[in-house]
Structures are given as structure tokens and as C-alpha cells.
JSON list of C-alpha atoms and ligand atoms in Angstrom, two decimals:
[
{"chain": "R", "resi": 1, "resn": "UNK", "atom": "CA", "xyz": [106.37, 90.19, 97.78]},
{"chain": "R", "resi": 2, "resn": "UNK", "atom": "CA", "xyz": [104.01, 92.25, 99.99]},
{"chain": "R", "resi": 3, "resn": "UNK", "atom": "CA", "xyz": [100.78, 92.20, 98.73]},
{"chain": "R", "resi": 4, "resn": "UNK", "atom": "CA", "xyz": [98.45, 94.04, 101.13]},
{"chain": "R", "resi": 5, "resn": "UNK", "atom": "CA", "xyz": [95.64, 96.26, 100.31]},
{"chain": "R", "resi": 6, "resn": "UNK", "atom": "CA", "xyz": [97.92, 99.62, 101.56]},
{"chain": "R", "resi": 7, "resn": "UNK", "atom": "CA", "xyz": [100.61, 98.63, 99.45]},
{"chain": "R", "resi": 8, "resn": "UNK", "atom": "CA", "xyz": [98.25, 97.99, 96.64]},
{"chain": "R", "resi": 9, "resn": "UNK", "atom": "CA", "xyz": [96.47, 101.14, 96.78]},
{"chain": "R", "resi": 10, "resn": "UNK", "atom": "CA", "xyz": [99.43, 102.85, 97.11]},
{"chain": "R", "resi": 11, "resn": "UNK", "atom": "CA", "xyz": [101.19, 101.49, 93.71]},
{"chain": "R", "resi": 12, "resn": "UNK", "atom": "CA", "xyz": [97.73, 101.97, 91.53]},
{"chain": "R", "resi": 13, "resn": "UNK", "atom": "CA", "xyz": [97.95, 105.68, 92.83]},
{"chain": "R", "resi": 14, "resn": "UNK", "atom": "CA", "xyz": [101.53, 106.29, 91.20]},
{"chain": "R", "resi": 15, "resn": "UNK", "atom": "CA", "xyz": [100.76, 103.91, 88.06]},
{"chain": "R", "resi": 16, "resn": "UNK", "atom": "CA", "xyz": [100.45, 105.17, 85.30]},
{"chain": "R", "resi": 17, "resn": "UNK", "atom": "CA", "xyz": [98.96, 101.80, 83.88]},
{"chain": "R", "resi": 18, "resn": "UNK", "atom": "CA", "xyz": [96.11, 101.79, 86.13]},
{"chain": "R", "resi": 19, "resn": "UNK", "atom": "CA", "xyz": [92.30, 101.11, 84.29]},
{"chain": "R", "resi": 20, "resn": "UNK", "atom": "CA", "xyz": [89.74, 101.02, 87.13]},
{"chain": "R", "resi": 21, "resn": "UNK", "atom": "CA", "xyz": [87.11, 98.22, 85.80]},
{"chain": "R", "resi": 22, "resn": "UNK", "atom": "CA", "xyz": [83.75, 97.96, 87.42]},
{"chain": "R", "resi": 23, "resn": "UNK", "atom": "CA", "xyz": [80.32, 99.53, 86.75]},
{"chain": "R", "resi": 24, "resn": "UNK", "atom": "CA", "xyz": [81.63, 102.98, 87.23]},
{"chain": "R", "resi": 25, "resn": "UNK", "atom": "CA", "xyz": [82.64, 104.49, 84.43]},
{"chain": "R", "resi": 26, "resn": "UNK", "atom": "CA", "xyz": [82.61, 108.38, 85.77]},
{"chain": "R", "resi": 27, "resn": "UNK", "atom": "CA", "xyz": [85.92, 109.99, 84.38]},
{"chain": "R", "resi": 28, "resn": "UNK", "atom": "CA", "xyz": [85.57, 112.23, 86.07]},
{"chain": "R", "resi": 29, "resn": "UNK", "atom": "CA", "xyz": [85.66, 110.90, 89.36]},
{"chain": "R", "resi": 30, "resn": "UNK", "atom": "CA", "xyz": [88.36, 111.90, 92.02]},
{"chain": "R", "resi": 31, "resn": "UNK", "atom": "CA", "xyz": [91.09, 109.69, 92.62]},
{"chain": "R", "resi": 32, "resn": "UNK", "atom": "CA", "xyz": [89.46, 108.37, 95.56]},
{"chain": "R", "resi": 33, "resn": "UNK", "atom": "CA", "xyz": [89.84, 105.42, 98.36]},
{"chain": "R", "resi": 34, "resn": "UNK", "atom": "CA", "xyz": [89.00, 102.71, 95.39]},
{"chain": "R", "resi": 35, "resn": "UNK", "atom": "CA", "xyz": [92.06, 103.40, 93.63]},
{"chain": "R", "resi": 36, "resn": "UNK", "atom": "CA", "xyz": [93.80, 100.30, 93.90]},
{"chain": "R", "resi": 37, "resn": "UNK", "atom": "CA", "xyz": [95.91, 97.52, 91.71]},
{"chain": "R", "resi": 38, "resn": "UNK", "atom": "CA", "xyz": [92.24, 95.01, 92.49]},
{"chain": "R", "resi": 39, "resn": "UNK", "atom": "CA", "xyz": [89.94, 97.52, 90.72]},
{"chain": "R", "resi": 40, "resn": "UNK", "atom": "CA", "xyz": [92.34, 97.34, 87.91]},
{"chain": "R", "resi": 41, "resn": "UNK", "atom": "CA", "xyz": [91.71, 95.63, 84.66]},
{"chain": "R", "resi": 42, "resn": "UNK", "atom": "CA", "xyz": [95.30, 94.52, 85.25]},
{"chain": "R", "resi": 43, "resn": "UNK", "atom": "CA", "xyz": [94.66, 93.30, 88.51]},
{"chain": "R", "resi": 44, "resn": "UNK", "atom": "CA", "xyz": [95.83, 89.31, 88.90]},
{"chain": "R", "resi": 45, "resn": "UNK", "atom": "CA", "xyz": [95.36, 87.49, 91.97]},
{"chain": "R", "resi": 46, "resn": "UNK", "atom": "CA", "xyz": [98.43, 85.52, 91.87]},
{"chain": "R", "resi": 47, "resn": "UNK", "atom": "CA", "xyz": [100.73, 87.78, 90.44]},
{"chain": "R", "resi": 48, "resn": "UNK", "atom": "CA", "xyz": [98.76, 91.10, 90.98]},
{"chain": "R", "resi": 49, "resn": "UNK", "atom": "CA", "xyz": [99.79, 92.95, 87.81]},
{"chain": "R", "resi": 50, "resn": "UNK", "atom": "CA", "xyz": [100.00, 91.24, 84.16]},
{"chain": "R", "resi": 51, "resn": "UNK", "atom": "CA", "xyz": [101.65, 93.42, 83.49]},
{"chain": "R", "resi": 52, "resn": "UNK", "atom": "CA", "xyz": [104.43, 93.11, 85.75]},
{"chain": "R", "resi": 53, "resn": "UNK", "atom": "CA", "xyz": [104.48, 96.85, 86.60]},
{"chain": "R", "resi": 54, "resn": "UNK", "atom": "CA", "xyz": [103.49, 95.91, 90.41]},
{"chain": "R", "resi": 55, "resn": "UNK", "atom": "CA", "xyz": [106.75, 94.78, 91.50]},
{"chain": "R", "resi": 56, "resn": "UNK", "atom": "CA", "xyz": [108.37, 97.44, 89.74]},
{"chain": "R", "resi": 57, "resn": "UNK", "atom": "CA", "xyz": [106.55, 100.34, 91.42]},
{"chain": "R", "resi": 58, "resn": "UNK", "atom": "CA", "xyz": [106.68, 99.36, 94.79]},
{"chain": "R", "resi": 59, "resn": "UNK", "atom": "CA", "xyz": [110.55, 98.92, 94.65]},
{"chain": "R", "resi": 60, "resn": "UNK", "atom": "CA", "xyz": [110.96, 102.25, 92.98]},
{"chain": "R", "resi": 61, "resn": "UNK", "atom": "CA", "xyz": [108.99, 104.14, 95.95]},
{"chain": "R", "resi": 62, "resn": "UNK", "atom": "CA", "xyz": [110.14, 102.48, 98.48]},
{"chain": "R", "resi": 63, "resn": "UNK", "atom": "CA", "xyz": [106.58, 100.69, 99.39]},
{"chain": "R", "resi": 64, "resn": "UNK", "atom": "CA", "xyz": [107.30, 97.35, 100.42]},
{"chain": "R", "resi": 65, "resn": "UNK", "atom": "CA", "xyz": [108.42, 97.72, 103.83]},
{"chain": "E", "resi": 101, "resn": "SF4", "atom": "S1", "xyz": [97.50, 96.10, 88.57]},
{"chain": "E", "resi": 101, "resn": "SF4", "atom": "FE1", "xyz": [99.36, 96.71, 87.51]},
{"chain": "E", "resi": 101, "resn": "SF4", "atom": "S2", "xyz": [98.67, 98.19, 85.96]},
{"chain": "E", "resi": 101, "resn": "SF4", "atom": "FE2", "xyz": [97.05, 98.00, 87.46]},
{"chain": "E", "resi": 101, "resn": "SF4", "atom": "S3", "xyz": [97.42, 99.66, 88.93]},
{"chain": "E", "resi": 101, "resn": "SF4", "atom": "FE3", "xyz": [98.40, 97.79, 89.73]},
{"chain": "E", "resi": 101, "resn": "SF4", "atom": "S4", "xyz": [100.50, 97.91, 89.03]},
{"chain": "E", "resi": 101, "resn": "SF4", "atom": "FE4", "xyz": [99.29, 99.32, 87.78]}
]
């Protein structure tokens, strides 16, 4: 499974699961370059997404090639 930052930013961009973690907590922020499945509380380094959603997205949109 492709795992690369550009495939990962593009999935947390069209999740609807996606919880930024961090410091920041500005909601009101704009959906900006640190949108991305690792500033996600989901976020797993093995399998990227406990939730399984990962896999999922980037099939359905076509982002793994
Ligand atoms: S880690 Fe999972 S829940 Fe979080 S943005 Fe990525 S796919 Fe979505």
C-alpha cells in the first residue's frame, strides 16, 4: 500500500474522520498544507489509519497510483 506523504495528505483532505492532534487547536484554521493522515489522532505508523478508513479512501479516489 502506498504510503507517501502526497498520498497521505491527499486522503486526510477527503476524510471525513480526520482529527488534527497537536498544540493547535484553532478551528478555525484553513484546511492548510498540515492536513494530513500523520497529524491525525488516527494516524498509525504501521497501518496508518486505526481506523482502517486509509485504505478505503485512497482506492475510492483513485490515489494510489
Ligand atoms: S488517519 Fe485515518 S481517520 Fe485520520 S485522516 Fe487518515 S484516513 Fe482519515
Amino acid at each position: 500500500m502506498k504510503k507517501d506523504a502526497k498520498t497521505m495528505k491527499k486522503v486526510a483532505e477527503r476524510c471525513t474522520q480526520y482529527a488534527p492532534n497537536g498544540e493547535c487547536h484553532c478551528t478555525n484554521s484553513t484546511a492548510g498544507d498540515n492536513v494530513t493522515c500523520k497529524n491525525c489522532t488516527h494516524y498509525e505508523p504501521d497501518e496508518v489509519c486505526t481506523l482502517h478508513l486509509y485504505k478505503e479512501i485512497a482506492e475510492n479516489h483513485d490515489l494510489m497510483s
